[in-house]
Coordinates of C-alpha atoms in Angstrom, one line a residue:
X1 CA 33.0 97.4 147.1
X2 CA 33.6 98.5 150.9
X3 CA 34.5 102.0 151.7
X4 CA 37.3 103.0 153.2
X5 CA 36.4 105.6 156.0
X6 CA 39.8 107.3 155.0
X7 CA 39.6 107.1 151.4
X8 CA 37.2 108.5 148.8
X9 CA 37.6 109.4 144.8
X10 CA 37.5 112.3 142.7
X11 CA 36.0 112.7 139.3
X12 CA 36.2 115.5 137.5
X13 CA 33.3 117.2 135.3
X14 CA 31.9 119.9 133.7
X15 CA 28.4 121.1 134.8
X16 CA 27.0 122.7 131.6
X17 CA 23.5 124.8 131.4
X18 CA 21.8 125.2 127.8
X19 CA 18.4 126.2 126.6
X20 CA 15.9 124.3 125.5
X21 CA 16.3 123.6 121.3
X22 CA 18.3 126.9 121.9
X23 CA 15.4 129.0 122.7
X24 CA 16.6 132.3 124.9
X25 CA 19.3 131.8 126.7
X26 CA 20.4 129.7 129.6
X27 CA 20.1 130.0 133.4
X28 CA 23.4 130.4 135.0
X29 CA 24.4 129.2 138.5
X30 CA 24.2 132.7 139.6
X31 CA 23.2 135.5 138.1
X32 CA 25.0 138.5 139.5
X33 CA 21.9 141.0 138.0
X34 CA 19.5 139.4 140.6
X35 CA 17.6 137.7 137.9
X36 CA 16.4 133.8 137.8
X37 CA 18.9 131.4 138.2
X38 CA 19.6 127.7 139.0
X39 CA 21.2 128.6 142.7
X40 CA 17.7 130.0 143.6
X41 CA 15.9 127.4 141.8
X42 CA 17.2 124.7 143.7
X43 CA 16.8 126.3 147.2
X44 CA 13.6 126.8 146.7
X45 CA 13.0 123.0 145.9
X46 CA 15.0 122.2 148.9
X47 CA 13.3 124.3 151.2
X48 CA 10.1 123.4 150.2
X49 CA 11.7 119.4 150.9
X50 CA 11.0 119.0 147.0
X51 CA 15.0 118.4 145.9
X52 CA 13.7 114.4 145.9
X53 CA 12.6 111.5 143.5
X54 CA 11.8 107.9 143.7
X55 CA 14.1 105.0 142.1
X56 CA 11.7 102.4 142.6
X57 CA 9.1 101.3 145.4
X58 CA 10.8 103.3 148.6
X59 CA 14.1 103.8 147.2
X60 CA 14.4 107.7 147.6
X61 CA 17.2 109.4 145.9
X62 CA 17.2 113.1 147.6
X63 CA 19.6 116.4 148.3
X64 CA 20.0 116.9 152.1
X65 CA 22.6 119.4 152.1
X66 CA 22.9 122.3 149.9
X67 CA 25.5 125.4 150.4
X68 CA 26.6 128.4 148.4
X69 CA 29.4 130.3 149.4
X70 CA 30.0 133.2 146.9
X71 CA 33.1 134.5 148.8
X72 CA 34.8 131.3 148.1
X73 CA 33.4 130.8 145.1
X74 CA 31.6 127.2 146.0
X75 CA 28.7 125.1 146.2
X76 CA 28.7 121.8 147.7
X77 CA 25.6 119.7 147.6
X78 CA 25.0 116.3 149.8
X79 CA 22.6 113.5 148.3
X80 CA 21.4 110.4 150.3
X81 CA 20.0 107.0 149.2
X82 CA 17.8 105.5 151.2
X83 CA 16.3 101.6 150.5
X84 CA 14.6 99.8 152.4
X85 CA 14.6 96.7 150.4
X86 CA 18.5 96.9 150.7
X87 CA 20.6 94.1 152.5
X88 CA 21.3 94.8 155.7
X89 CA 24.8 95.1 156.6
X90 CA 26.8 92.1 158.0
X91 CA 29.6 91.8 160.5
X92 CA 32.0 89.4 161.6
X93 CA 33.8 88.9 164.7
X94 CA 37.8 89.5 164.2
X95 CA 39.3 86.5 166.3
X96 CA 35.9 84.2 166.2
X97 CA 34.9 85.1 162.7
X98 CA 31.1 84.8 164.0
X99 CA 28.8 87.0 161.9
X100 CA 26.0 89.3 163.2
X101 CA 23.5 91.5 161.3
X102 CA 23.2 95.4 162.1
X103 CA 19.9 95.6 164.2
X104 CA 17.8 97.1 161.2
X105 CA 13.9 97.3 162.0
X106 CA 11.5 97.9 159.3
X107 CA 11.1 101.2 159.7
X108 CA 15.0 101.5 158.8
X109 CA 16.7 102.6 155.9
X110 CA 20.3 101.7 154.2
X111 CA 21.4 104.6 153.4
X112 CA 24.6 106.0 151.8
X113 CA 25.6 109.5 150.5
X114 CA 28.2 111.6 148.5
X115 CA 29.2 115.3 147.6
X116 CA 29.1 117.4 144.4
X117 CA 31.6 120.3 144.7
X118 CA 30.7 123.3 142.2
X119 CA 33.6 125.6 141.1
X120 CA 31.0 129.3 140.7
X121 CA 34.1 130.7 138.7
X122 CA 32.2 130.3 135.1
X123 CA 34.6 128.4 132.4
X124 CA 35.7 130.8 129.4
X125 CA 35.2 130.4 126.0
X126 CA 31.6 129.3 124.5
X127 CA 28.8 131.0 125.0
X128 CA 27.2 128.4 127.6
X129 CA 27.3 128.2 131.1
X130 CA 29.8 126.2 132.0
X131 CA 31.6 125.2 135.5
X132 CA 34.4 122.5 137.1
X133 CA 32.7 120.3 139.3
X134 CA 34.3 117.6 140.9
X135 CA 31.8 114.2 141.9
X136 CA 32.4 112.2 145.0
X137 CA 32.6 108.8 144.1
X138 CA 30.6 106.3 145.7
X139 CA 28.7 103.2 145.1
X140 CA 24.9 103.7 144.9
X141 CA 24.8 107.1 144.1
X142 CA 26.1 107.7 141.1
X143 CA 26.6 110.8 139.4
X144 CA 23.6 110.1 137.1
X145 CA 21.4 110.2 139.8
X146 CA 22.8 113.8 140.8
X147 CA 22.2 115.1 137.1
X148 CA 18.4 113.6 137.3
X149 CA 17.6 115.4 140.4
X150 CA 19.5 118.9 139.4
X151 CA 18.2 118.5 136.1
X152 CA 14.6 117.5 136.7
X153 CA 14.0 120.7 139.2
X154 CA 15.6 123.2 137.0
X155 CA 13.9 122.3 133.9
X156 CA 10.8 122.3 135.6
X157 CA 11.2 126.1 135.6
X158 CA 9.7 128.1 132.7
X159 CA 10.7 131.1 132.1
X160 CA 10.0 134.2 128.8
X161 CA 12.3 135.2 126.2
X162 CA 12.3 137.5 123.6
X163 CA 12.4 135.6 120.5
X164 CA 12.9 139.3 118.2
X165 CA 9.0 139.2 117.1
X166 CA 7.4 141.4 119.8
X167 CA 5.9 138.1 121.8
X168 CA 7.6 136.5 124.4
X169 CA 7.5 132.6 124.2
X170 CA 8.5 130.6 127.1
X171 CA 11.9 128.3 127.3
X172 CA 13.3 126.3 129.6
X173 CA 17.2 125.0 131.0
X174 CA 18.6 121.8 130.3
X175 CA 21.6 120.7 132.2
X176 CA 24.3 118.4 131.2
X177 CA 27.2 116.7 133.8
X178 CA 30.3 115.5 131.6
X179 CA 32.9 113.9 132.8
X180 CA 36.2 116.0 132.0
X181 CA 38.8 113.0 129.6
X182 CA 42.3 113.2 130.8
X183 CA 44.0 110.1 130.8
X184 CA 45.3 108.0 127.8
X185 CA 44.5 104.6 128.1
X186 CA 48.0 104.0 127.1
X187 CA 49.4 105.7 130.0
X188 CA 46.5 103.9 132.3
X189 CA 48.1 100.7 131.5
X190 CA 51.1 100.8 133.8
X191 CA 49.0 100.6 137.0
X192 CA 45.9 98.9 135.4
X193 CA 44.8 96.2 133.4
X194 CA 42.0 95.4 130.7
X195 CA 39.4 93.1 131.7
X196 CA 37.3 92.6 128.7
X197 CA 36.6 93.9 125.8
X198 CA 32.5 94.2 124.3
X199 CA 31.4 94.4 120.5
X200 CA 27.4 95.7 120.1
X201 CA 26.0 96.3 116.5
X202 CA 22.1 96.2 115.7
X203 CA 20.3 93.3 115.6
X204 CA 20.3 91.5 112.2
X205 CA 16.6 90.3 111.5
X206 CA 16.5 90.0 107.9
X207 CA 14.0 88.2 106.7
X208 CA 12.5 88.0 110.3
X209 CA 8.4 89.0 111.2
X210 CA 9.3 90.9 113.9
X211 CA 5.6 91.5 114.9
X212 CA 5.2 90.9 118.8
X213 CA 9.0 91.0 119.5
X214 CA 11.7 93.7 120.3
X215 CA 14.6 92.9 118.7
X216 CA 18.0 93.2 120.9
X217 CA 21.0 94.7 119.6
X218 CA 23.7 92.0 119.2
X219 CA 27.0 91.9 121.9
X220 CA 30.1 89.8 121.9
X221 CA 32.5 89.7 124.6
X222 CA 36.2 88.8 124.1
X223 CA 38.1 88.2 127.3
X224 CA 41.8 88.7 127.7
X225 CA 43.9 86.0 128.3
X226 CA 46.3 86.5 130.9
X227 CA 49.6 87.3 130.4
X228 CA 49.0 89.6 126.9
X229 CA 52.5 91.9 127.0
X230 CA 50.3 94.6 124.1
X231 CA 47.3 94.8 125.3
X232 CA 46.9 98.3 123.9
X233 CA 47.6 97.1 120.5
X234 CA 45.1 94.1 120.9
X235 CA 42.5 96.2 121.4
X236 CA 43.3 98.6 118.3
X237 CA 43.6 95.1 116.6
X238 CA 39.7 94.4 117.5
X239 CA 38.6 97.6 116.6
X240 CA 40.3 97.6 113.0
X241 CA 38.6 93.9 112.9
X242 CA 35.4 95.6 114.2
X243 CA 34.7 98.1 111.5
X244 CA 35.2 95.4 108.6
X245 CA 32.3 93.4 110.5
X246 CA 29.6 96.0 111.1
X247 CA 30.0 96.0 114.6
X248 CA 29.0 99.4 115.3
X249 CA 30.2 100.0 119.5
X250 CA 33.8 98.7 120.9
X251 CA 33.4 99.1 124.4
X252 CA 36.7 98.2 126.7
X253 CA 36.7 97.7 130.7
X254 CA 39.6 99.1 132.4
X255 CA 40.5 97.8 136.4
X256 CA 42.2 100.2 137.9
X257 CA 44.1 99.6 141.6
X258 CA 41.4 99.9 144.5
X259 CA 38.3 97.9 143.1
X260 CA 37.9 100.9 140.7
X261 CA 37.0 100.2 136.8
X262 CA 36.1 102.1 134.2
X263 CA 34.2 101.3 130.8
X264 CA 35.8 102.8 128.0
X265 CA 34.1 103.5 124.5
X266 CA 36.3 103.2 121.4
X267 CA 34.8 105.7 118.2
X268 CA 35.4 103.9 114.5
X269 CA 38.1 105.4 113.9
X270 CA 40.0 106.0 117.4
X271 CA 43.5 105.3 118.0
X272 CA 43.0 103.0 121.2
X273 CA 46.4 104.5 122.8
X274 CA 45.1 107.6 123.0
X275 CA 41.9 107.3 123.8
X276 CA 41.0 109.3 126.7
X277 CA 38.7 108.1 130.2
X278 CA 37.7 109.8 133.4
X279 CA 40.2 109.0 135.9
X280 CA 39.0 108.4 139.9
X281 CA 41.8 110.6 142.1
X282 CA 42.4 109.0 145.2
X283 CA 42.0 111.6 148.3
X284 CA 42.9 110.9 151.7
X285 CA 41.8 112.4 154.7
X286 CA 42.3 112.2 158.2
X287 CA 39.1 112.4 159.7
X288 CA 37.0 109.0 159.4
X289 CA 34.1 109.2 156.3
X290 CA 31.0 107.1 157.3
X291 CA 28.6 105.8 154.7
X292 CA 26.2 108.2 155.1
X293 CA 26.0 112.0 157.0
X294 CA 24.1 115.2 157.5
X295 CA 26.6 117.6 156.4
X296 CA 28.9 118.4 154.3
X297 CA 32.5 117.6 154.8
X298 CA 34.7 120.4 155.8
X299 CA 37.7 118.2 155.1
X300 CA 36.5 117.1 151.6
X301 CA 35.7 120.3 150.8
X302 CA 38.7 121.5 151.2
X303 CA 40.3 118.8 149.1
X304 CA 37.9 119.7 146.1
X305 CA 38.7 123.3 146.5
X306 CA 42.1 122.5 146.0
X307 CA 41.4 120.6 143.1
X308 CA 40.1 123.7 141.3
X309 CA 42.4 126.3 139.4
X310 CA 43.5 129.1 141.5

Protein backbone atom coordinates (compact mmCIF):
# COMPACT_ATOMS: atom_id res chain seq x y z
CA UNK A 1 0.00 0.00 0.00
CA UNK A 2 1.34 3.59 -1.16
CA UNK A 3 1.20 6.39 1.18
CA UNK A 4 -0.41 9.26 0.74
CA UNK A 5 1.97 12.31 1.68
CA UNK A 6 -1.36 14.05 2.87
CA UNK A 7 -2.99 11.23 4.52
CA UNK A 8 -2.11 9.07 7.49
CA UNK A 9 -4.36 6.84 10.23
CA UNK A 10 -5.07 6.84 13.71
CA UNK A 11 -5.39 4.04 16.06
CA UNK A 12 -6.34 4.34 19.19
CA UNK A 13 -4.76 2.40 22.36
CA UNK A 14 -4.12 2.04 25.81
CA UNK A 15 -0.48 1.93 26.97
CA UNK A 16 -0.71 -0.06 30.23
CA UNK A 17 2.31 -0.68 32.88
CA UNK A 18 2.15 -3.78 35.36
CA UNK A 19 4.55 -5.62 37.54
CA UNK A 20 6.01 -8.59 37.05
CA UNK A 21 3.54 -11.80 38.43
CA UNK A 22 2.35 -8.64 40.43
CA UNK A 23 5.43 -8.25 42.47
CA UNK A 24 5.69 -4.35 43.81
CA UNK A 25 4.22 -2.14 41.95
CA UNK A 26 4.52 -0.75 38.49
CA UNK A 27 6.62 2.02 36.97
CA UNK A 28 4.58 4.90 35.75
CA UNK A 29 5.36 7.14 32.85
CA UNK A 30 6.33 9.80 35.24
CA UNK A 31 6.64 9.76 38.58
CA UNK A 32 5.97 13.16 39.97
CA UNK A 33 8.12 12.10 43.51
CA UNK A 34 11.41 11.93 41.37
CA UNK A 35 11.54 8.26 41.71
CA UNK A 36 12.32 5.53 38.74
CA UNK A 37 10.13 5.69 35.97
CA UNK A 38 9.74 4.54 32.33
CA UNK A 39 10.19 8.39 30.88
CA UNK A 40 13.74 8.21 32.38
CA UNK A 41 14.30 4.74 31.48
CA UNK A 42 13.86 5.24 27.95
CA UNK A 43 16.03 8.40 27.60
CA UNK A 44 18.57 6.88 29.03
CA UNK A 45 18.44 3.99 26.35
CA UNK A 46 18.13 6.61 23.79
CA UNK A 47 20.90 8.65 24.76
CA UNK A 48 23.10 6.00 25.20
CA UNK A 49 21.87 5.07 21.15
CA UNK A 50 20.49 1.69 22.88
CA UNK A 51 16.40 2.41 22.05
CA UNK A 52 17.30 -0.37 18.99
CA UNK A 53 16.79 -4.13 18.01
CA UNK A 54 17.41 -6.30 15.05
CA UNK A 55 14.42 -7.93 12.93
CA UNK A 56 16.58 -10.11 10.99
CA UNK A 57 20.07 -9.82 9.28
CA UNK A 58 20.34 -5.67 8.99
CA UNK A 59 16.84 -4.94 9.41
CA UNK A 60 17.02 -2.38 12.36
CA UNK A 61 13.89 -1.43 14.06
CA UNK A 62 14.93 1.71 16.26
CA UNK A 63 13.55 5.12 18.21
CA UNK A 64 14.99 8.24 16.61
CA UNK A 65 12.95 10.73 18.22
CA UNK A 66 11.77 10.89 21.68
CA UNK A 67 10.00 14.13 23.42
CA UNK A 68 8.30 14.71 26.69
CA UNK A 69 6.44 17.75 27.18
CA UNK A 70 4.94 17.79 30.77
CA UNK A 71 3.26 21.25 30.27
CA UNK A 72 1.19 19.74 27.50
CA UNK A 73 0.94 16.72 28.88
CA UNK A 74 2.72 14.66 25.86
CA UNK A 75 5.13 12.38 24.60
CA UNK A 76 5.65 11.67 21.08
CA UNK A 77 8.18 9.03 20.05
CA UNK A 78 9.54 8.48 16.17
CA UNK A 79 10.71 4.90 15.15
CA UNK A 80 12.44 4.07 11.76
CA UNK A 81 12.89 0.88 9.78
CA UNK A 82 15.69 0.45 7.99
CA UNK A 83 16.39 -2.82 5.44
CA UNK A 84 18.67 -3.20 3.30
CA UNK A 85 17.44 -6.31 1.68
CA UNK A 86 14.27 -4.25 0.87
CA UNK A 87 13.09 -3.52 -2.84
CA UNK A 88 14.10 -0.50 -3.95
CA UNK A 89 11.58 1.87 -4.92
CA UNK A 90 10.38 2.14 -8.56
CA UNK A 91 9.09 5.00 -10.64
CA UNK A 92 7.42 5.60 -13.77
CA UNK A 93 7.31 8.30 -16.16
CA UNK A 94 3.66 10.07 -16.19
CA UNK A 95 3.13 10.61 -20.13
CA UNK A 96 5.88 7.77 -21.28
CA UNK A 97 5.12 5.35 -18.59
CA UNK A 98 9.01 4.32 -18.64
CA UNK A 99 10.17 3.00 -15.21
CA UNK A 100 13.41 3.98 -13.32
CA UNK A 101 14.72 2.70 -10.01
CA UNK A 102 15.66 5.20 -7.06
CA UNK A 103 19.63 5.36 -7.29
CA UNK A 104 20.07 3.07 -4.09
CA UNK A 105 23.78 2.01 -3.39
CA UNK A 106 24.63 -0.72 -1.04
CA UNK A 107 25.45 1.21 1.58
CA UNK A 108 21.57 2.49 1.39
CA UNK A 109 18.80 1.77 3.44
CA UNK A 110 14.77 1.72 2.80
CA UNK A 111 13.55 3.18 5.41
CA UNK A 112 10.17 4.20 6.68
CA UNK A 113 8.83 5.62 10.01
CA UNK A 114 5.76 6.52 12.15
CA UNK A 115 4.72 8.29 15.57
CA UNK A 116 3.41 7.07 18.90
CA UNK A 117 1.60 10.00 20.71
CA UNK A 118 1.29 9.39 24.60
CA UNK A 119 -1.57 11.23 26.52
CA UNK A 120 0.73 11.75 30.40
CA UNK A 121 -2.83 12.49 31.87
CA UNK A 122 -2.98 8.81 33.73
CA UNK A 123 -6.51 6.97 32.99
CA UNK A 124 -8.80 6.62 36.18
CA UNK A 125 -10.06 3.71 37.69
CA UNK A 126 -7.74 0.48 38.31
CA UNK A 127 -4.97 0.50 40.03
CA UNK A 128 -2.47 0.15 36.97
CA UNK A 129 -0.86 2.66 35.02
CA UNK A 130 -2.70 3.32 32.33
CA UNK A 131 -2.65 6.11 29.37
CA UNK A 132 -4.45 7.02 25.72
CA UNK A 133 -2.09 6.62 23.10
CA UNK A 134 -2.87 7.04 19.72
CA UNK A 135 -0.39 4.76 16.94
CA UNK A 136 0.52 6.22 13.58
CA UNK A 137 -0.43 3.80 11.08
CA UNK A 138 1.96 2.69 8.64
CA UNK A 139 3.12 -0.24 6.76
CA UNK A 140 6.33 -1.88 8.10
CA UNK A 141 6.27 -0.58 11.40
CA UNK A 142 3.66 -1.84 13.09
CA UNK A 143 2.63 -1.15 16.42
CA UNK A 144 4.06 -4.54 17.63
CA UNK A 145 7.30 -3.44 16.87
CA UNK A 146 6.83 -0.21 19.08
CA UNK A 147 5.66 -2.39 22.17
CA UNK A 148 8.95 -4.83 21.58
CA UNK A 149 11.25 -2.00 21.74
CA UNK A 150 9.39 0.07 24.79
CA UNK A 151 8.85 -3.13 26.39
CA UNK A 152 12.19 -4.81 26.02
CA UNK A 153 14.15 -1.64 27.57
CA UNK A 154 11.90 -1.08 30.42
CA UNK A 155 11.75 -4.57 31.63
CA UNK A 156 15.30 -4.73 31.40
CA UNK A 157 15.18 -2.53 34.52
CA UNK A 158 15.18 -4.15 37.89
CA UNK A 159 14.30 -2.48 40.57
CA UNK A 160 13.43 -3.48 44.95
CA UNK A 161 10.26 -3.78 46.52
CA UNK A 162 9.16 -4.45 49.78
CA UNK A 163 7.42 -7.59 49.75
CA UNK A 164 6.06 -7.06 53.91
CA UNK A 165 8.92 -9.61 55.16
CA UNK A 166 11.74 -7.23 56.06
CA UNK A 167 13.81 -8.18 52.62
CA UNK A 168 13.58 -6.50 49.55
CA UNK A 169 13.24 -8.76 46.48
CA UNK A 170 13.67 -7.29 43.11
CA UNK A 171 10.60 -6.95 40.33
CA UNK A 172 10.46 -5.72 37.15
CA UNK A 173 7.65 -3.69 34.60
CA UNK A 174 5.85 -5.28 31.89
CA UNK A 175 4.15 -3.19 29.43
CA UNK A 176 1.10 -3.90 27.38
CA UNK A 177 -0.20 -1.71 24.11
CA UNK A 178 -4.08 -2.50 23.52
CA UNK A 179 -5.92 -1.38 20.96
CA UNK A 180 -8.92 0.68 22.38
CA UNK A 181 -12.59 -1.50 20.59
CA UNK A 182 -15.02 1.00 19.33
CA UNK A 183 -16.74 0.08 16.37
CA UNK A 184 -19.45 -2.53 15.84
CA UNK A 185 -18.90 -4.59 13.01
CA UNK A 186 -22.47 -3.98 12.23
CA UNK A 187 -22.12 -0.42 11.92
CA UNK A 188 -18.63 -1.00 9.92
CA UNK A 189 -20.63 -2.60 7.20
CA UNK A 190 -22.10 0.42 5.61
CA UNK A 191 -18.70 1.65 4.19
CA UNK A 192 -16.86 -1.80 4.24
CA UNK A 193 -17.10 -5.19 3.31
CA UNK A 194 -16.12 -8.76 4.59
CA UNK A 195 -13.46 -10.45 2.67
CA UNK A 196 -13.13 -13.77 4.22
CA UNK A 197 -13.85 -15.50 6.87
CA UNK A 198 -11.07 -18.27 8.81
CA UNK A 199 -12.02 -21.35 11.04
CA UNK A 200 -8.59 -22.73 13.29
CA UNK A 201 -9.13 -25.54 15.83
CA UNK A 202 -6.14 -27.92 17.02
CA UNK A 203 -4.81 -30.41 15.04
CA UNK A 204 -6.67 -33.75 15.21
CA UNK A 205 -3.83 -36.55 15.30
CA UNK A 206 -5.54 -39.35 16.90
CA UNK A 207 -4.12 -42.28 16.57
CA UNK A 208 -1.03 -40.53 14.91
CA UNK A 209 3.07 -41.18 16.16
CA UNK A 210 3.72 -37.79 16.20
CA UNK A 211 7.41 -38.42 17.03
CA UNK A 212 9.70 -36.17 14.70
CA UNK A 213 6.72 -33.91 13.54
CA UNK A 214 5.02 -30.66 14.79
CA UNK A 215 1.62 -30.89 14.34
CA UNK A 216 -0.20 -27.68 12.76
CA UNK A 217 -3.39 -26.42 13.99
CA UNK A 218 -6.06 -26.98 11.33
CA UNK A 219 -7.66 -23.66 9.24
CA UNK A 220 -10.48 -23.35 6.82
CA UNK A 221 -11.21 -20.40 4.84
CA UNK A 222 -14.73 -19.64 3.60
CA UNK A 223 -14.82 -16.81 1.02
CA UNK A 224 -17.84 -14.64 0.44
CA UNK A 225 -19.55 -14.69 -2.62
CA UNK A 226 -20.39 -11.53 -3.96
CA UNK A 227 -23.40 -9.97 -3.78
CA UNK A 228 -24.40 -11.49 0.10
CA UNK A 229 -27.25 -8.63 1.15
CA UNK A 230 -26.58 -10.16 5.37
CA UNK A 231 -23.39 -10.56 5.63
CA UNK A 232 -23.50 -9.80 9.30
CA UNK A 233 -25.84 -12.59 9.83
CA UNK A 234 -23.65 -15.12 7.66
CA UNK A 235 -21.00 -14.74 9.73
CA UNK A 236 -23.05 -15.31 13.09
CA UNK A 237 -24.41 -18.27 10.94
CA UNK A 238 -20.63 -19.76 10.77
CA UNK A 239 -19.94 -19.14 14.15
CA UNK A 240 -23.14 -20.95 15.56
CA UNK A 241 -22.00 -23.81 12.92
CA UNK A 242 -18.40 -23.35 14.39
CA UNK A 243 -18.98 -24.25 17.97
CA UNK A 244 -21.02 -27.55 17.07
CA UNK A 245 -17.79 -28.59 15.09
CA UNK A 246 -14.95 -27.93 17.47
CA UNK A 247 -13.54 -25.30 15.70
CA UNK A 248 -12.08 -23.40 18.42
CA UNK A 249 -11.01 -19.63 16.53
CA UNK A 250 -13.52 -17.66 13.98
CA UNK A 251 -11.42 -15.13 12.64
CA UNK A 252 -13.24 -12.50 10.00
CA UNK A 253 -11.32 -9.88 7.56
CA UNK A 254 -12.89 -6.62 7.34
CA UNK A 255 -11.79 -4.10 4.00
CA UNK A 256 -12.41 -0.94 4.89
CA UNK A 257 -12.26 2.23 2.18
CA UNK A 258 -8.40 3.24 1.55
CA UNK A 259 -6.64 -0.25 1.24
CA UNK A 260 -7.22 -0.54 5.07
CA UNK A 261 -8.44 -4.05 6.55
CA UNK A 262 -8.80 -5.27 9.68
CA UNK A 263 -8.88 -9.01 11.17
CA UNK A 264 -11.52 -9.49 13.47
CA UNK A 265 -11.73 -12.41 16.12
CA UNK A 266 -15.16 -13.73 16.98
CA UNK A 267 -15.25 -15.30 20.96
CA UNK A 268 -17.75 -18.65 21.16
CA UNK A 269 -20.29 -17.09 22.19
CA UNK A 270 -20.17 -13.41 20.47
CA UNK A 271 -22.96 -11.85 18.86
CA UNK A 272 -21.10 -11.00 15.39
CA UNK A 273 -23.16 -7.50 15.18
CA UNK A 274 -21.74 -6.27 17.98
CA UNK A 275 -18.55 -7.33 18.03
CA UNK A 276 -16.19 -4.55 18.42
CA UNK A 277 -12.58 -3.72 16.14
CA UNK A 278 -10.02 -1.00 16.21
CA UNK A 279 -11.06 1.45 13.69
CA UNK A 280 -8.03 3.43 11.52
CA UNK A 281 -9.28 7.47 11.69
CA UNK A 282 -8.39 9.08 8.65
CA UNK A 283 -6.30 12.58 9.32
CA UNK A 284 -5.43 14.97 6.82
CA UNK A 285 -2.94 17.44 6.90
CA UNK A 286 -1.66 20.05 4.82
CA UNK A 287 1.91 19.83 4.93
CA UNK A 288 3.37 16.76 2.65
CA UNK A 289 4.30 13.45 5.05
CA UNK A 290 7.41 11.58 3.48
CA UNK A 291 8.05 7.97 4.11
CA UNK A 292 10.52 8.48 6.45
CA UNK A 293 11.85 11.79 8.76
CA UNK A 294 14.02 13.00 11.63
CA UNK A 295 11.49 14.61 13.71
CA UNK A 296 8.48 14.65 14.90
CA UNK A 297 5.60 16.14 13.12
CA UNK A 298 4.34 19.36 14.49
CA UNK A 299 1.22 19.01 12.45
CA UNK A 300 0.46 15.38 13.51
CA UNK A 301 0.97 16.18 16.71
CA UNK A 302 -1.29 18.42 16.88
CA UNK A 303 -3.90 16.19 15.36
CA UNK A 304 -3.29 13.50 18.13
CA UNK A 305 -3.51 16.10 20.74
CA UNK A 306 -6.79 16.81 19.57
CA UNK A 307 -7.66 13.39 19.63
CA UNK A 308 -7.28 13.19 23.42
CA UNK A 309 -9.94 14.31 26.02
CA UNK A 310 -9.69 17.77 27.15
Amino acid sequence: MLLDPHTRFFLTHELQFRPHYGHGEPLQFIDVDGKLDVRTILQRSFDAGQARFTLRNQDVFRLTRFEVNEERNFAAFLFRRGDPKATTQMYEHRETGILRNADKTDDDLVVVSAHLFVDLRRLPGGPLPRYRAIVEEVPGVSKTYMLQLISDLVRAVRYEYDPGRGEPKETYTLTSLDGVKAERMADAMGDSDIDFIELVRPPDVEGLDTHGMIPREQRMKLKLKAGVADKVGLVQRVRNWANDHHWRDLKVRIDMPDDRSRVVTLARNADAADVLFVRAKRITVETALPACRDDISQELLGKALAEFPA
